[in-house]
Amino acid sequence: LTPGVINPLMHKWLKPLCARLPDLSAPATSLDHHKAFVVRYRLGGDENLSTHFDNAEVTLNANIGLNFEGGELSFLGLRSD
């Protein structure tokens, strides 16, 4: 997944996109690594991702399913708050 999908996504799409956004243009130049994971929500499997802190310059969440309910994403503020 990482070499064929995540690396090209970061270098060909995310870095150029972030470079065009004023608040991310400076950090975009140093985007050189990533942490990627997949959560597959289903009964009896992953049903909940607990509240956590990401120390990332950019976070990308994508739904690659077709039909679903739930899966809300909440940003609860900065760690320094």
PDB file of C-alpha atoms in Angstrom:
ATOM      1  CA  LEU A   1       0.000   0.000   0.000  1.00  0.00           C
ATOM      2  CA  THR A   2       2.720   2.495   0.923  1.00  0.00           C
ATOM      3  CA  PRO A   3       4.994   2.403  -2.152  1.00  0.00           C
ATOM      4  CA  GLY A   4       2.240   2.119  -4.746  1.00  0.00           C
ATOM      5  CA  VAL A   5      -0.467   4.312  -3.262  1.00  0.00           C
ATOM      6  CA  ILE A   6       0.562   6.438  -0.279  1.00  0.00           C
ATOM      7  CA  ASN A   7       3.939   7.689  -1.551  1.00  0.00           C
ATOM      8  CA  PRO A   8       2.540   8.895  -4.910  1.00  0.00           C
ATOM      9  CA  LEU A   9      -0.487  10.394  -3.135  1.00  0.00           C
ATOM     10  CA  MET A  10       1.772  12.391  -0.827  1.00  0.00           C
ATOM     11  CA  HIS A  11       4.304  13.532  -3.435  1.00  0.00           C
ATOM     12  CA  LYS A  12       2.062  14.100  -6.465  1.00  0.00           C
ATOM     13  CA  TRP A  13      -1.099  15.406  -4.784  1.00  0.00           C
ATOM     14  CA  LEU A  14      -0.805  16.406  -1.134  1.00  0.00           C
ATOM     15  CA  LYS A  15       2.454  18.359  -1.255  1.00  0.00           C
ATOM     16  CA  PRO A  16       1.357  20.486  -4.262  1.00  0.00           C
ATOM     17  CA  LEU A  17      -2.094  21.040  -2.738  1.00  0.00           C
ATOM     18  CA  CYS A  18      -0.667  22.080   0.632  1.00  0.00           C
ATOM     19  CA  ALA A  19       1.851  24.366  -1.064  1.00  0.00           C
ATOM     20  CA  ARG A  20      -1.081  26.377  -2.468  1.00  0.00           C
ATOM     21  CA  LEU A  21      -2.747  26.860   0.930  1.00  0.00           C
ATOM     22  CA  PRO A  22      -1.398  29.864   2.865  1.00  0.00           C
ATOM     23  CA  ASP A  23      -1.300  28.190   6.288  1.00  0.00           C
ATOM     24  CA  LEU A  24       0.363  25.049   4.928  1.00  0.00           C
ATOM     25  CA  SER A  25       2.716  26.411   2.276  1.00  0.00           C
ATOM     26  CA  ALA A  26       5.775  26.476   4.568  1.00  0.00           C
ATOM     27  CA  PRO A  27       5.190  23.049   6.189  1.00  0.00           C
ATOM     28  CA  ALA A  28       4.439  21.553   2.761  1.00  0.00           C
ATOM     29  CA  THR A  29       8.081  21.886   1.731  1.00  0.00           C
ATOM     30  CA  SER A  30       9.112  19.507   4.516  1.00  0.00           C
ATOM     31  CA  LEU A  31       6.483  16.802   3.977  1.00  0.00           C
ATOM     32  CA  ASP A  32       8.780  13.843   3.546  1.00  0.00           C
ATOM     33  CA  HIS A  33       7.307  11.009   5.593  1.00  0.00           C
ATOM     34  CA  HIS A  34       3.928   9.635   6.552  1.00  0.00           C
ATOM     35  CA  LYS A  35       2.060   7.320   8.824  1.00  0.00           C
ATOM     36  CA  ALA A  36      -0.744   5.550   7.025  1.00  0.00           C
ATOM     37  CA  PHE A  37      -3.275   3.165   8.427  1.00  0.00           C
ATOM     38  CA  VAL A  38      -6.615   1.731   7.462  1.00  0.00           C
ATOM     39  CA  VAL A  39      -9.595   1.416   9.752  1.00  0.00           C
ATOM     40  CA  ARG A  40     -12.204  -0.989   8.511  1.00  0.00           C
ATOM     41  CA  TYR A  41     -15.345  -0.487  10.552  1.00  0.00           C
ATOM     42  CA  ARG A  42     -17.686  -3.466  10.718  1.00  0.00           C
ATOM     43  CA  LEU A  43     -19.615  -5.445  13.291  1.00  0.00           C
ATOM     44  CA  GLY A  44     -17.277  -7.723  15.154  1.00  0.00           C
ATOM     45  CA  GLY A  45     -14.235  -5.863  13.769  1.00  0.00           C
ATOM     46  CA  ASP A  46     -13.120  -2.265  14.158  1.00  0.00           C
ATOM     47  CA  GLU A  47     -16.201  -0.546  15.520  1.00  0.00           C
ATOM     48  CA  ASN A  48     -14.645   2.489  17.146  1.00  0.00           C
ATOM     49  CA  LEU A  49     -11.465   4.527  16.864  1.00  0.00           C
ATOM     50  CA  SER A  50     -10.915   6.228  20.202  1.00  0.00           C
ATOM     51  CA  THR A  51     -10.079   9.895  20.602  1.00  0.00           C
ATOM     52  CA  HIS A  52      -6.390  10.422  19.929  1.00  0.00           C
ATOM     53  CA  PHE A  53      -3.799  13.091  19.093  1.00  0.00           C
ATOM     54  CA  ASP A  54      -2.050  13.255  15.721  1.00  0.00           C
ATOM     55  CA  ASN A  55       1.145  15.288  15.588  1.00  0.00           C
ATOM     56  CA  ALA A  56       0.930  15.655  11.830  1.00  0.00           C
ATOM     57  CA  GLU A  57       1.182  18.712   9.618  1.00  0.00           C
ATOM     58  CA  VAL A  58      -1.566  17.271   7.406  1.00  0.00           C
ATOM     59  CA  THR A  59      -4.256  14.680   8.076  1.00  0.00           C
ATOM     60  CA  LEU A  60      -6.160  13.065   5.242  1.00  0.00           C
ATOM     61  CA  ASN A  61      -9.219  10.940   5.859  1.00  0.00           C
ATOM     62  CA  ALA A  62     -10.920   9.231   2.962  1.00  0.00           C
ATOM     63  CA  ASN A  63     -13.986   7.040   2.757  1.00  0.00           C
ATOM     64  CA  ILE A  64     -13.357   4.395   0.139  1.00  0.00           C
ATOM     65  CA  GLY A  65     -16.627   2.590   0.746  1.00  0.00           C
ATOM     66  CA  LEU A  66     -19.837   3.057  -1.149  1.00  0.00           C
ATOM     67  CA  ASN A  67     -22.655   2.997   1.372  1.00  0.00           C
ATOM     68  CA  PHE A  68     -22.222   3.635   5.077  1.00  0.00           C
ATOM     69  CA  GLU A  69     -23.680   5.264   8.152  1.00  0.00           C
ATOM     70  CA  GLY A  70     -21.668   7.023  10.823  1.00  0.00           C
ATOM     71  CA  GLY A  71     -17.937   7.463  10.529  1.00  0.00           C
ATOM     72  CA  GLU A  72     -18.005  11.051  11.715  1.00  0.00           C
ATOM     73  CA  LEU A  73     -14.674  12.827  12.019  1.00  0.00           C
ATOM     74  CA  SER A  74     -14.256  15.367  14.821  1.00  0.00           C
ATOM     75  CA  PHE A  75     -11.444  17.850  15.323  1.00  0.00           C
ATOM     76  CA  LEU A  76     -11.401  18.773  18.997  1.00  0.00           C
ATOM     77  CA  GLY A  77      -8.911  21.642  18.930  1.00  0.00           C
ATOM     78  CA  LEU A  78      -5.182  21.999  19.374  1.00  0.00           C
ATOM     79  CA  ARG A  79      -3.223  20.053  21.936  1.00  0.00           C
ATOM     80  CA  SER A  80      -2.142  23.349  23.475  1.00  0.00           C
ATOM     81  CA  ASP A  81      -5.787  24.339  24.171  1.00  0.00           C
TER      82      ASP A  81
END
